[in-house]
Coordinates of C-alpha atoms in Angstrom, one line a residue:
X1 CA 89.6 82.6 104.3
X2 CA 87.4 81.5 101.4
X3 CA 84.5 83.1 99.7
X4 CA 81.9 80.5 98.6
X5 CA 78.9 82.8 98.1
X6 CA 77.3 82.2 94.7
X7 CA 77.9 85.2 92.3
X8 CA 77.3 86.4 88.9
X9 CA 78.9 89.1 86.7
X10 CA 76.3 90.8 84.3
X11 CA 78.2 91.7 81.2
X12 CA 77.7 92.5 77.5
X13 CA 79.7 93.1 74.4
X14 CA 79.2 96.9 74.4
X15 CA 77.7 99.6 76.5
X16 CA 73.9 100.6 76.4
X17 CA 73.0 97.0 75.8
X18 CA 70.8 96.7 78.9
X19 CA 73.2 95.6 81.6
X20 CA 71.5 97.8 84.2
X21 CA 68.1 96.6 83.2
X22 CA 69.1 92.9 83.3
X23 CA 70.8 93.5 86.6
X24 CA 67.7 95.0 88.1
X25 CA 65.4 92.4 86.7
X26 CA 67.5 89.5 88.1
X27 CA 68.1 91.2 91.5
X28 CA 64.3 92.0 91.9
X29 CA 63.3 88.4 91.0
X30 CA 65.8 86.9 93.4
X31 CA 64.7 89.1 96.2
X32 CA 61.1 88.4 95.5
X33 CA 62.0 84.7 95.7
X34 CA 63.2 85.4 99.3
X35 CA 67.0 85.5 98.7
X36 CA 69.4 88.1 100.3
X37 CA 71.1 89.8 97.4
X38 CA 74.2 91.9 97.6
X39 CA 74.9 94.3 94.7
X40 CA 78.1 95.7 93.1
X41 CA 79.1 97.8 90.1
X42 CA 82.4 97.5 88.2
X43 CA 84.2 100.9 87.8
X44 CA 83.6 104.3 89.6
X45 CA 80.0 104.9 88.5
X46 CA 77.5 106.6 90.7
X47 CA 74.4 106.4 88.6
X48 CA 73.8 102.7 88.0
X49 CA 74.2 101.9 91.8
X50 CA 71.5 104.5 92.4
X51 CA 69.1 102.3 90.4
X52 CA 70.3 99.2 92.3
X53 CA 69.3 100.9 95.6
X54 CA 66.0 102.3 94.2
X55 CA 64.8 99.0 92.9
X56 CA 66.1 96.6 95.6
X57 CA 66.6 98.9 98.6
X58 CA 70.1 97.5 98.9
X59 CA 73.2 99.6 98.9
X60 CA 75.4 98.8 95.9
X61 CA 79.3 98.9 96.1
X62 CA 81.9 99.7 93.5
X63 CA 84.5 97.3 92.5
X64 CA 87.2 99.2 90.7
X65 CA 90.6 97.7 90.1
X66 CA 92.1 100.8 88.7
X67 CA 91.4 102.7 92.0
X68 CA 91.5 100.0 94.4
X69 CA 93.7 97.2 93.1
X70 CA 93.5 93.7 94.7
X71 CA 91.4 95.3 97.5
X72 CA 88.4 94.6 95.3
X73 CA 88.4 91.0 96.6
X74 CA 88.3 92.0 100.3
X75 CA 85.7 94.7 99.4
X76 CA 83.6 92.0 97.7
X77 CA 84.0 89.7 100.7
X78 CA 83.0 92.5 103.2
X79 CA 79.9 93.6 101.4
X80 CA 78.6 90.2 100.3
X81 CA 79.1 88.6 103.7
X82 CA 75.8 86.9 104.8
X83 CA 74.2 87.2 101.3
X84 CA 72.7 84.3 99.5
X85 CA 73.8 85.5 96.1
X86 CA 76.0 88.5 94.8
X87 CA 75.2 90.2 91.6
X88 CA 77.9 92.4 89.9
X89 CA 77.0 94.7 87.1
X90 CA 79.8 95.1 84.6
X91 CA 81.0 98.3 82.8
X92 CA 81.1 99.0 79.0
X93 CA 81.9 95.8 76.9
X94 CA 83.1 92.8 78.6
X95 CA 86.8 93.2 77.7
X96 CA 86.9 97.0 77.4
X97 CA 89.7 98.5 79.6
X98 CA 91.4 101.6 80.7
X99 CA 93.7 101.6 77.7
X100 CA 92.1 99.4 75.2
X101 CA 95.1 97.1 75.2
X102 CA 95.5 95.5 78.6
X103 CA 92.6 94.0 80.7
X104 CA 93.0 96.6 83.5
X105 CA 89.8 98.1 84.5
X106 CA 87.6 95.8 82.5
X107 CA 84.7 93.7 83.6
X108 CA 86.6 90.6 82.6
X109 CA 89.5 91.4 84.9
X110 CA 86.9 91.6 87.9
X111 CA 85.3 88.3 86.8
X112 CA 88.7 86.6 86.9
X113 CA 89.6 88.1 90.2
X114 CA 86.3 87.0 91.7
X115 CA 86.3 83.6 90.0
X116 CA 82.7 84.5 88.9
X117 CA 80.7 83.3 85.9
X118 CA 79.4 85.8 83.3
X119 CA 75.8 86.3 82.4
X120 CA 75.9 87.8 79.0
X121 CA 73.3 90.5 78.2
X122 CA 72.2 90.4 74.6
X123 CA 70.3 93.2 72.9
X124 CA 67.7 91.4 70.8
X125 CA 66.8 94.1 68.4
X126 CA 67.5 93.3 64.7
X127 CA 69.7 90.4 65.4
X128 CA 69.4 86.5 65.4
X129 CA 72.1 84.2 64.1
X130 CA 74.9 86.8 64.5
X131 CA 74.5 86.2 68.3
X132 CA 76.2 82.9 67.8
X133 CA 79.4 84.6 66.3
X134 CA 79.4 87.2 69.2
X135 CA 79.2 84.5 71.9
X136 CA 81.8 82.3 70.2
X137 CA 84.2 85.2 69.8
X138 CA 83.8 86.4 73.5
X139 CA 84.3 82.9 74.8
X140 CA 87.4 82.3 72.7
X141 CA 89.0 85.7 73.4
X142 CA 89.9 84.7 76.8
X143 CA 89.5 81.1 78.0
X144 CA 89.9 82.1 81.7
X145 CA 86.6 84.1 81.5
X146 CA 83.7 81.8 82.0
X147 CA 80.5 82.9 80.1
X148 CA 77.9 80.6 81.6
X149 CA 74.4 82.0 80.7
X150 CA 72.6 84.8 78.8
X151 CA 69.7 87.1 79.2
X152 CA 68.1 88.7 76.1
X153 CA 66.8 92.3 76.4
X154 CA 64.7 94.6 74.1
X155 CA 63.2 91.6 72.3
X156 CA 59.8 90.8 70.7
X157 CA 58.2 87.4 70.7
X158 CA 59.0 86.9 67.0
X159 CA 62.7 87.2 67.7
X160 CA 62.8 85.5 71.0
X161 CA 62.8 81.8 70.0
X162 CA 65.6 82.4 67.4
X163 CA 67.8 84.0 70.1
X164 CA 67.1 81.4 72.7
X165 CA 68.2 78.7 70.2
X166 CA 71.3 80.7 69.2
X167 CA 72.2 81.0 72.9
X168 CA 71.8 77.4 73.8
X169 CA 73.5 76.1 70.6
X170 CA 76.6 78.1 71.7
X171 CA 76.6 76.2 75.1
X172 CA 75.1 78.9 77.3
X173 CA 72.1 78.6 79.6
X174 CA 69.2 80.8 78.6
X175 CA 68.2 82.5 81.8
X176 CA 65.3 84.6 80.5
X177 CA 64.6 87.7 78.7
X178 CA 63.3 91.3 79.0
X179 CA 60.6 92.2 76.4
X180 CA 60.5 95.5 74.6
X181 CA 58.7 97.7 77.1
X182 CA 57.5 101.2 76.5
X183 CA 57.3 101.9 80.3
X184 CA 60.9 100.8 80.7
X185 CA 62.2 102.9 77.9
X186 CA 60.2 106.0 79.2
X187 CA 61.5 105.8 82.8
X188 CA 65.1 104.8 82.1
X189 CA 66.3 107.7 80.0
X190 CA 69.8 108.9 79.3
X191 CA 71.5 112.2 79.8
X192 CA 75.0 113.2 79.0
X193 CA 76.8 111.2 81.8
X194 CA 74.6 108.1 81.3
X195 CA 71.2 107.3 82.8
X196 CA 69.4 110.0 84.6
X197 CA 70.1 109.4 88.3
X198 CA 67.4 107.4 90.1
X199 CA 66.9 110.3 92.7
X200 CA 65.4 112.3 89.9
X201 CA 62.7 109.9 88.7
X202 CA 59.5 108.3 90.2
X203 CA 60.9 105.4 92.2
X204 CA 57.6 103.7 92.8
X205 CA 56.9 103.6 89.1
X206 CA 60.5 102.2 88.5
X207 CA 59.8 99.4 91.0
X208 CA 56.4 98.5 89.3
X209 CA 58.2 98.3 85.9
X210 CA 60.7 95.8 87.3
X211 CA 58.1 93.9 89.2
X212 CA 56.6 93.3 85.7
X213 CA 59.7 92.5 83.7
X214 CA 61.3 90.3 86.4
X215 CA 58.6 87.7 85.7
X216 CA 60.5 86.6 82.6
X217 CA 63.6 85.6 84.5
X218 CA 64.1 82.0 85.3
X219 CA 65.2 82.2 88.9
X220 CA 65.9 78.5 89.4
X221 CA 68.4 78.6 86.5
X222 CA 69.9 81.9 87.7
X223 CA 70.6 80.4 91.2
X224 CA 72.0 77.1 89.5
X225 CA 74.4 79.0 87.3
X226 CA 75.7 81.0 90.2
X227 CA 76.2 78.1 92.5
X228 CA 77.7 75.7 89.9
X229 CA 80.0 78.1 88.1
X230 CA 81.3 80.2 91.1
X231 CA 84.6 79.0 92.3
X232 CA 85.9 79.2 95.9
X233 CA 87.9 82.4 96.3
X234 CA 90.7 83.1 98.8
X235 CA 90.8 86.3 100.7
X236 CA 94.1 87.4 102.1
X237 CA 94.8 90.1 104.7
X238 CA 91.1 91.0 105.3
X239 CA 90.6 93.4 108.2
X240 CA 87.0 94.0 109.3
X241 CA 86.5 97.7 109.7
X242 CA 84.6 98.7 112.7
X243 CA 82.4 101.6 111.4
X244 CA 80.3 101.9 114.6
X245 CA 82.8 103.8 116.8
X246 CA 82.1 107.5 117.0
X247 CA 85.1 109.7 117.6
X248 CA 83.2 112.9 118.4
X249 CA 79.7 114.0 118.0
X250 CA 80.9 117.6 118.4
X251 CA 81.8 117.7 114.7
X252 CA 78.8 118.9 112.6
X253 CA 78.8 117.8 108.9
X254 CA 76.3 119.1 106.2
X255 CA 75.8 117.3 102.9
X256 CA 74.3 119.2 100.0
X257 CA 71.9 116.7 98.2
X258 CA 68.4 116.7 97.0
X259 CA 68.0 115.8 93.4
X260 CA 70.9 118.1 92.4
X261 CA 73.9 116.8 94.1
X262 CA 73.6 112.9 94.1
X263 CA 77.2 111.7 93.5
X264 CA 78.2 110.3 96.8
X265 CA 79.7 106.9 97.5
X266 CA 78.1 105.1 100.5
X267 CA 81.5 104.7 102.0
X268 CA 81.8 108.5 102.2
X269 CA 78.8 108.8 104.4
X270 CA 80.0 105.7 106.3
X271 CA 83.5 107.4 106.8
X272 CA 81.8 110.5 108.2
X273 CA 79.8 108.3 110.6
X274 CA 83.0 106.9 112.1
X275 CA 83.6 110.6 113.3
X276 CA 80.1 111.8 114.1
X277 CA 76.4 111.1 113.8
X278 CA 75.7 114.8 113.6
X279 CA 75.0 114.9 109.9
X280 CA 72.6 117.2 108.2
X281 CA 71.3 116.7 104.6
X282 CA 70.6 119.9 102.9
X283 CA 68.5 120.5 99.7
X284 CA 69.9 123.3 97.7
X285 CA 66.7 124.0 95.9
X286 CA 64.6 124.3 99.1
X287 CA 66.7 124.9 102.3
X288 CA 67.4 128.5 103.0
X289 CA 70.5 128.2 105.4
X290 CA 73.2 125.7 106.3
X291 CA 72.8 125.9 110.0
X292 CA 75.8 125.5 112.5
X293 CA 78.3 123.2 110.6
X294 CA 82.0 122.5 110.8
X295 CA 82.2 120.8 107.3
X296 CA 80.1 121.1 104.2
X297 CA 80.3 118.6 101.4
X298 CA 79.1 119.3 97.8
X299 CA 79.3 116.2 95.7
X300 CA 78.9 115.9 91.9
X301 CA 75.6 116.0 90.2
X302 CA 73.7 118.2 87.7
X303 CA 73.5 121.8 88.9
X304 CA 73.1 122.9 85.2
X305 CA 69.8 121.1 84.9
X306 CA 68.4 122.8 88.0
X307 CA 70.0 126.2 87.4
X308 CA 66.8 128.1 87.6
X309 CA 65.9 126.8 91.2
X310 CA 69.4 127.1 92.4
X311 CA 69.6 130.7 91.1
X312 CA 66.4 131.5 93.1
X313 CA 67.7 130.2 96.4
X314 CA 69.9 133.3 97.1
X315 CA 69.7 132.9 100.8
X316 CA 71.5 129.6 100.8
X317 CA 74.1 130.7 98.4
X318 CA 74.8 133.7 100.6
X319 CA 75.1 131.5 103.6
X320 CA 77.6 129.3 101.8
X321 CA 79.8 132.4 100.9
X322 CA 79.6 133.4 104.6
X323 CA 80.5 129.9 105.6
X324 CA 83.7 129.9 103.3
X325 CA 84.6 133.4 104.4
X326 CA 84.5 132.3 108.1
X327 CA 87.2 129.7 107.5
X328 CA 85.1 126.7 107.9
X329 CA 86.0 123.5 106.0
X330 CA 84.2 122.7 102.7
X331 CA 84.9 120.0 100.1
X332 CA 83.4 120.0 96.6
X333 CA 83.7 117.8 93.5
X334 CA 82.8 118.4 89.9
X335 CA 79.1 119.6 90.1
X336 CA 79.9 121.0 93.5
X337 CA 82.8 123.0 91.9
X338 CA 80.4 124.3 89.3
X339 CA 77.9 125.5 91.8
X340 CA 80.6 127.5 93.7
X341 CA 81.4 129.5 90.5
X342 CA 79.8 132.8 89.6
X343 CA 77.4 131.3 87.1
X344 CA 76.6 128.3 84.8
X345 CA 75.8 128.8 81.2
X346 CA 73.6 125.9 79.8
X347 CA 71.4 125.7 76.8
X348 CA 72.0 129.4 76.1
X349 CA 70.8 130.4 79.6
X350 CA 72.9 131.8 82.4
X351 CA 72.2 130.9 86.0
X352 CA 73.7 132.7 89.0
X353 CA 75.5 130.4 91.4
X354 CA 77.3 130.9 94.7
X355 CA 80.0 133.1 93.4
X356 CA 82.8 131.9 95.8
X357 CA 85.0 131.2 92.8
X358 CA 85.4 133.9 90.3
X359 CA 84.6 132.0 87.1
X360 CA 81.9 131.1 84.7
X361 CA 81.0 127.5 84.0
X362 CA 80.3 126.7 80.4
X363 CA 78.5 123.5 79.5
X364 CA 79.6 121.8 76.2
X365 CA 78.0 119.3 73.9
X366 CA 81.0 116.9 74.2
X367 CA 82.8 115.8 77.2
X368 CA 86.0 117.6 78.4
X369 CA 87.2 114.4 80.0
X370 CA 85.4 111.1 80.6
X371 CA 87.4 108.4 82.6
X372 CA 90.1 107.8 85.1
X373 CA 92.4 110.6 86.2
X374 CA 95.7 110.9 88.1
X375 CA 96.8 114.0 89.8
X376 CA 99.6 115.2 92.0
X377 CA 99.2 117.8 94.8
X378 CA 101.8 120.6 93.9
X379 CA 101.4 122.7 97.1
X380 CA 100.4 121.9 100.7
X381 CA 96.7 122.1 101.1
X382 CA 93.7 121.0 103.1
X383 CA 93.4 117.9 101.0
X384 CA 97.1 116.8 101.1
X385 CA 100.7 117.7 101.3
X386 CA 102.7 118.6 98.2
X387 CA 103.6 115.4 96.4
X388 CA 100.5 113.5 97.3
X389 CA 99.2 111.4 94.4
X390 CA 95.4 111.4 93.9
X391 CA 93.7 108.8 91.7
X392 CA 90.1 109.3 90.7
X393 CA 88.0 110.0 87.7
X394 CA 86.7 112.9 85.8
X395 CA 83.2 113.0 84.1
X396 CA 82.3 116.5 83.0
X397 CA 81.0 118.3 80.0
X398 CA 81.8 121.7 81.5
X399 CA 84.8 124.0 81.5
X400 CA 85.7 127.2 83.4
X401 CA 86.4 130.7 82.2
X402 CA 88.5 132.1 85.1
X403 CA 88.1 135.8 86.0
X404 CA 90.3 135.8 89.1
X405 CA 93.8 134.8 89.7
X406 CA 94.1 131.4 91.4
X407 CA 97.0 129.3 92.4
X408 CA 95.9 125.7 91.6
X409 CA 96.4 122.8 94.2
X410 CA 96.9 119.9 91.8
X411 CA 98.3 119.1 88.4
X412 CA 97.1 116.2 86.3
X413 CA 99.3 113.5 85.0
X414 CA 96.2 111.8 83.4
X415 CA 93.1 113.9 82.9
X416 CA 92.3 117.5 82.0
X417 CA 90.8 119.5 84.8
X418 CA 91.3 123.0 84.0
X419 CA 94.0 123.2 81.3
X420 CA 95.9 120.4 83.1
X421 CA 95.5 121.9 86.6
X422 CA 92.7 121.8 89.2
X423 CA 91.9 122.5 92.7
X424 CA 90.7 125.9 94.3
X425 CA 91.5 126.5 98.0
X426 CA 89.8 129.5 99.6
X427 CA 90.6 129.6 103.3
X428 CA 89.7 126.0 104.4
X429 CA 87.3 125.4 101.5
X430 CA 88.4 123.2 98.6
X431 CA 86.9 122.4 95.2
X432 CA 88.0 120.5 92.0
X433 CA 86.7 118.5 89.2
X434 CA 88.2 115.1 90.4
X435 CA 85.9 112.5 91.9
X436 CA 87.8 110.4 94.5
X437 CA 86.7 107.2 96.2
X438 CA 87.3 107.2 100.0
X439 CA 88.9 103.8 99.8
X440 CA 91.4 105.2 97.4
X441 CA 92.2 108.4 99.3
X442 CA 90.4 109.6 102.4
X443 CA 90.0 113.3 101.7
X444 CA 86.9 113.6 104.1
X445 CA 88.8 111.8 106.9
X446 CA 91.8 114.2 106.6
X447 CA 89.5 117.2 106.9
X448 CA 87.6 115.8 109.8
X449 CA 90.9 115.1 111.6
X450 CA 92.0 118.7 111.0
X451 CA 88.7 120.0 112.4
X452 CA 89.1 117.8 115.6
X453 CA 92.7 119.0 116.1
X454 CA 91.5 122.6 115.7
X455 CA 88.7 122.1 118.2
X456 CA 91.1 120.5 120.7
X457 CA 93.4 123.5 120.5
X458 CA 90.6 126.1 120.9

């Protein structure tokens, strides 16, 4: 089976150069031209895909070789099927990798696996002729990586012509530019984990901004580069997953969300939907109770930013404690773990949280861990039997001061967690710092199967 869909990898020579901005501008312009676009993000990121969805109304999928291996090819095929063009946003610099030595985890690796051309994003601020050296070095570094075009971001009209000439003199096709834009800078702002999540900003304003900046993209050239430089790609052992079959609507699942807990992969929701359509989204700032649930999910997010409103909602926090005490199943990651502790200290303020885990969460100015993690389950638990290996990622600026005695469930082989350990299990509730993609290890499916077995026995 061959993939022939035209495709582009949006990459740059370092992070924070405008890859997301360029991805959104190209994607919006393509959709406005009547093309069906599929969107992807290299790596495990939650935040950039939230902008893809907000601007294009298209779910974006992660392509992560570290977590998924060669399955990235079949994932690409599955989620680009029936599209006119696929746009893949890269991560960090083009050749930056998990260890800084090999290509594993890099945008370049994904580009080679997908046989896709690179569109190089160039930050046009305070640079002109040096761009030629950058392009030449990137092209020469790995001849199997095909850099075909370029988009210049953050550029004024005085610099634009110089940069266009530099790009074209190095053999790249100039695909357009994104002018320096105050509205763009004001709405796409950074927080400690990267861009502020799109769920927390004015989406209509965001769309209006990209409606404006996408006018500077040459769609005809973009499509031509994608068509002419994408090579046929063979897909082996592809199995189409039927996500329409419902096992049991008796299972009731709650997902804590709103603007606080936003770190959920689309596949997590889709995996739940193979078990049940009985799904309830709960806003932890507003909703007063969980309702009748069998499983509660609390994903990552920024509970520290919304500490005041979370503290005020004592009714929901009390209901979550009751839910845990009753033996119902709960799964929480990172921000969800922080929410389950006694309190969060952030910017010299302390906010009362759920209190299911006897610990205080402290926010720091520097990350405790920022990247891929590997852990091993060291005792039988609701998430896996002893010996199970978990691959995921940790992105957190917090640490825990434990006040209770806990027997941890997992031990890190790469990563930090809580002094090298992690995983709190209270009855059938489980929480840890680690983020796990469901196509790497199906924690949610395991819990739902446990619930169904228990229901069948009762």
